[in-house]
Amino acid sequence: MSAHEDKNFRWHLGDLNDITALGTAAAYCDIVVGEKHWGSILRRHAPHLTADITSDLRDLPQLLLK
């Protein structure tokens, strides 16, 4: 829904796959790494997710130590 609400968002061919995979991962995984755009959307919904969300692989060592 967040992508639909953003009038500047331009859909790409793989976005449906991204939504499906990231939505499932954010609900069931401890850590999710996504592209900047999708990471931003997921972080907006962080209070409802169990995963830590990042768009930067350099964050992984610290997140894995939690």
Coordinates of N, CA, C and O in Angstrom, one line a residue:
M1 N 0.8 -1.2 0.0 CA 0.0 0.0 0.0 C 0.9 1.3 0.0 O 0.5 2.2 -0.6
S2 N 2.0 1.2 0.7 CA 2.9 2.4 0.8 C 3.4 2.8 -0.6 O 3.5 4.0 -0.9
A3 N 3.7 1.8 -1.4 CA 4.2 2.2 -2.8 C 3.1 2.8 -3.6 O 3.3 3.7 -4.4
H4 N 1.9 2.3 -3.4 CA 0.7 2.8 -4.2 C 0.4 4.3 -3.7 O 0.0 5.1 -4.6
E5 N 0.7 4.6 -2.5 CA 0.4 5.9 -2.0 C 1.4 7.0 -2.4 O 1.1 8.1 -2.5
D6 N 2.6 6.5 -2.8 CA 3.6 7.4 -3.3 C 3.4 7.7 -4.8 O 3.7 6.9 -5.6
K7 N 3.0 8.9 -5.1 CA 2.8 9.3 -6.5 C 4.0 9.3 -7.3 O 4.0 9.3 -8.5
N8 N 5.2 9.5 -6.7 CA 6.5 9.5 -7.4 C 7.0 8.1 -7.7 O 8.0 8.0 -8.4
F9 N 6.5 7.1 -7.1 CA 7.0 5.7 -7.2 C 6.7 5.2 -8.6 O 5.6 5.4 -9.2
R10 N 7.8 4.7 -9.2 CA 7.7 4.1 -10.6 C 7.8 2.6 -10.5 O 8.9 2.2 -10.0
W11 N 6.8 1.9 -10.9 CA 6.9 0.5 -10.8 C 7.8 -0.1 -11.8 O 7.9 0.4 -12.9
H12 N 8.5 -1.2 -11.4 CA 9.4 -1.9 -12.3 C 8.9 -3.4 -12.4 O 8.2 -3.8 -11.5
L13 N 9.4 -4.1 -13.3 CA 9.0 -5.5 -13.6 C 9.1 -6.4 -12.4 O 8.3 -7.2 -12.1
G14 N 10.2 -6.2 -11.6 CA 10.5 -7.1 -10.5 C 9.9 -6.7 -9.2 O 10.0 -7.4 -8.2
D15 N 9.1 -5.6 -9.2 CA 8.6 -5.1 -7.9 C 7.6 -6.0 -7.2 O 7.6 -6.1 -6.0
L16 N 6.8 -6.7 -8.0 CA 5.9 -7.7 -7.4 C 6.6 -8.8 -6.7 O 6.2 -9.2 -5.6
N17 N 7.7 -9.3 -7.3 CA 8.5 -10.3 -6.6 C 9.1 -9.7 -5.3 O 9.2 -10.4 -4.3
D18 N 9.6 -8.5 -5.4 CA 10.2 -7.8 -4.2 C 9.2 -7.7 -3.1 O 9.5 -8.0 -1.9
I19 N 8.0 -7.2 -3.4 CA 6.9 -7.1 -2.4 C 6.6 -8.4 -1.7 O 6.5 -8.5 -0.5
T20 N 6.5 -9.4 -2.5 CA 6.1 -10.8 -2.0 C 7.2 -11.3 -1.1 O 7.0 -11.7 0.1
A21 N 8.5 -11.2 -1.5 CA 9.6 -11.8 -0.8 C 9.9 -11.0 0.5 O 10.1 -11.5 1.6
L22 N 9.9 -9.6 0.3 CA 10.3 -8.8 1.5 C 9.2 -8.8 2.5 O 9.5 -8.7 3.7
G23 N 8.0 -8.8 2.1 CA 6.8 -8.8 3.1 C 6.9 -10.1 3.9 O 6.7 -10.0 5.1
T24 N 7.1 -11.2 3.3 CA 7.2 -12.5 4.0 C 8.4 -12.5 4.9 O 8.3 -12.9 6.1
A25 N 9.6 -12.0 4.4 CA 10.8 -12.0 5.2 C 10.7 -11.1 6.4 O 11.1 -11.5 7.5
A26 N 10.1 -9.9 6.2 CA 9.9 -9.0 7.3 C 9.0 -9.5 8.4 O 9.2 -9.2 9.6
A27 N 8.1 -10.4 8.1 CA 7.2 -11.0 9.1 C 7.8 -12.2 9.8 O 7.5 -12.4 11.0
Y28 N 8.8 -12.9 9.2 CA 9.3 -14.1 9.8 C 10.8 -14.1 10.1 O 11.2 -15.0 10.8
C29 N 11.5 -13.2 9.6 CA 13.0 -13.3 9.7 C 13.4 -12.3 10.8 O 12.7 -11.4 11.2
D30 N 14.7 -12.4 11.3 CA 15.2 -11.5 12.3 C 15.8 -10.3 11.6 O 15.8 -9.2 12.2
I31 N 16.4 -10.4 10.4 CA 17.0 -9.3 9.7 C 16.6 -9.4 8.2 O 16.6 -10.5 7.6
V32 N 16.3 -8.2 7.7 CA 16.0 -8.2 6.2 C 16.8 -7.1 5.6 O 16.9 -6.0 6.1
V33 N 17.5 -7.4 4.5 CA 18.3 -6.4 3.7 C 17.5 -6.2 2.4 O 17.3 -7.1 1.7
G34 N 17.2 -5.0 2.2 CA 16.5 -4.6 1.0 C 17.1 -3.4 0.3 O 17.9 -2.7 0.8
E35 N 16.6 -3.2 -0.9 CA 17.1 -2.0 -1.7 C 16.7 -0.8 -0.9 O 15.8 -0.8 0.0
K36 N 17.3 0.4 -1.1 CA 17.0 1.6 -0.4 C 15.5 1.9 -0.4 O 15.0 2.2 0.7
H37 N 14.9 1.8 -1.5 CA 13.5 2.2 -1.6 C 12.6 1.2 -0.7 O 11.8 1.7 0.1
W38 N 12.8 -0.1 -0.9 CA 12.0 -1.0 -0.1 C 12.3 -1.0 1.3 O 11.5 -1.1 2.2
G39 N 13.6 -0.8 1.6 CA 14.0 -0.7 3.0 C 13.4 0.5 3.7 O 12.9 0.4 4.9
S40 N 13.3 1.6 3.0 CA 12.6 2.8 3.5 C 11.1 2.5 3.8 O 10.6 2.9 4.9
I41 N 10.5 1.8 2.9 CA 9.1 1.5 3.1 C 8.9 0.6 4.3 O 8.1 0.8 5.2
L42 N 9.7 -0.5 4.4 CA 9.6 -1.4 5.5 C 9.9 -0.7 6.9 O 9.3 -1.0 7.8
R43 N 10.9 0.2 6.9 CA 11.2 0.9 8.2 C 10.1 1.7 8.6 O 9.9 1.9 9.8
R44 N 9.3 2.2 7.7 CA 8.1 3.0 8.1 C 7.1 2.1 8.9 O 6.3 2.6 9.7
H45 N 7.1 0.8 8.6 CA 6.2 -0.1 9.2 C 6.9 -0.9 10.3 O 6.3 -1.9 10.8
A46 N 8.0 -0.5 10.8 CA 8.9 -1.3 11.7 C 8.1 -1.7 13.0 O 8.3 -2.8 13.5
P47 N 7.2 -0.8 13.5 CA 6.5 -1.2 14.8 C 5.7 -2.5 14.6 O 5.4 -3.1 15.6
H48 N 5.3 -2.8 13.4 CA 4.5 -4.0 13.1 C 5.3 -5.2 12.6 O 4.7 -6.2 12.3
L49 N 6.6 -5.1 12.6 CA 7.4 -6.1 12.0 C 8.3 -6.7 13.1 O 8.7 -6.0 14.1
T50 N 8.7 -8.0 12.9 CA 9.7 -8.6 13.9 C 11.1 -8.4 13.4 O 12.0 -8.6 14.2
A51 N 11.3 -8.1 12.2 CA 12.7 -8.0 11.6 C 13.3 -6.6 11.8 O 12.7 -5.6 11.9
D52 N 14.7 -6.7 11.9 CA 15.4 -5.4 11.8 C 15.6 -5.2 10.3 O 16.0 -6.1 9.6
I53 N 15.4 -4.0 9.8 CA 15.5 -3.7 8.4 C 16.7 -2.8 8.1 O 16.9 -1.8 8.8
T54 N 17.4 -3.2 7.1 CA 18.6 -2.4 6.7 C 18.7 -2.4 5.2 O 18.2 -3.3 4.5
S55 N 19.3 -1.4 4.6 CA 19.6 -1.3 3.2 C 21.1 -1.3 3.0 O 21.6 -1.1 1.9
D56 N 21.9 -1.5 4.1 CA 23.3 -1.4 4.0 C 23.9 -2.6 4.6 O 23.8 -2.9 5.8
L57 N 24.6 -3.4 3.8 CA 25.3 -4.6 4.2 C 26.3 -4.4 5.3 O 26.5 -5.3 6.1
R58 N 26.8 -3.2 5.4 CA 27.8 -2.9 6.5 C 27.1 -2.9 7.9 O 27.8 -3.0 8.9
D59 N 25.8 -2.9 7.9 CA 25.0 -3.0 9.2 C 24.9 -4.4 9.7 O 24.6 -4.6 10.9
L60 N 25.2 -5.4 8.9 CA 24.9 -6.8 9.3 C 25.7 -7.2 10.5 O 25.1 -7.9 11.4
P61 N 27.0 -7.0 10.6 CA 27.7 -7.5 11.8 C 27.1 -7.0 13.1 O 26.9 -7.8 14.0
Q62 N 26.7 -5.8 13.2 CA 26.1 -5.2 14.4 C 24.7 -5.9 14.6 O 24.4 -6.2 15.7
L63 N 24.0 -6.0 13.6 CA 22.6 -6.6 13.7 C 22.7 -8.1 14.1 O 21.9 -8.6 14.8
L64 N 23.7 -8.8 13.6 CA 23.9 -10.2 13.9 C 24.3 -10.4 15.4 O 24.0 -11.5 16.0
L65 N 24.8 -9.4 16.0 CA 25.2 -9.5 17.4 C 24.1 -9.3 18.4 O 24.2 -9.5 19.6
K66 N 23.0 -8.8 17.9 CA 21.8 -8.5 18.8 C 21.3 -9.8 19.4 O 21.2 -10.8 18.9

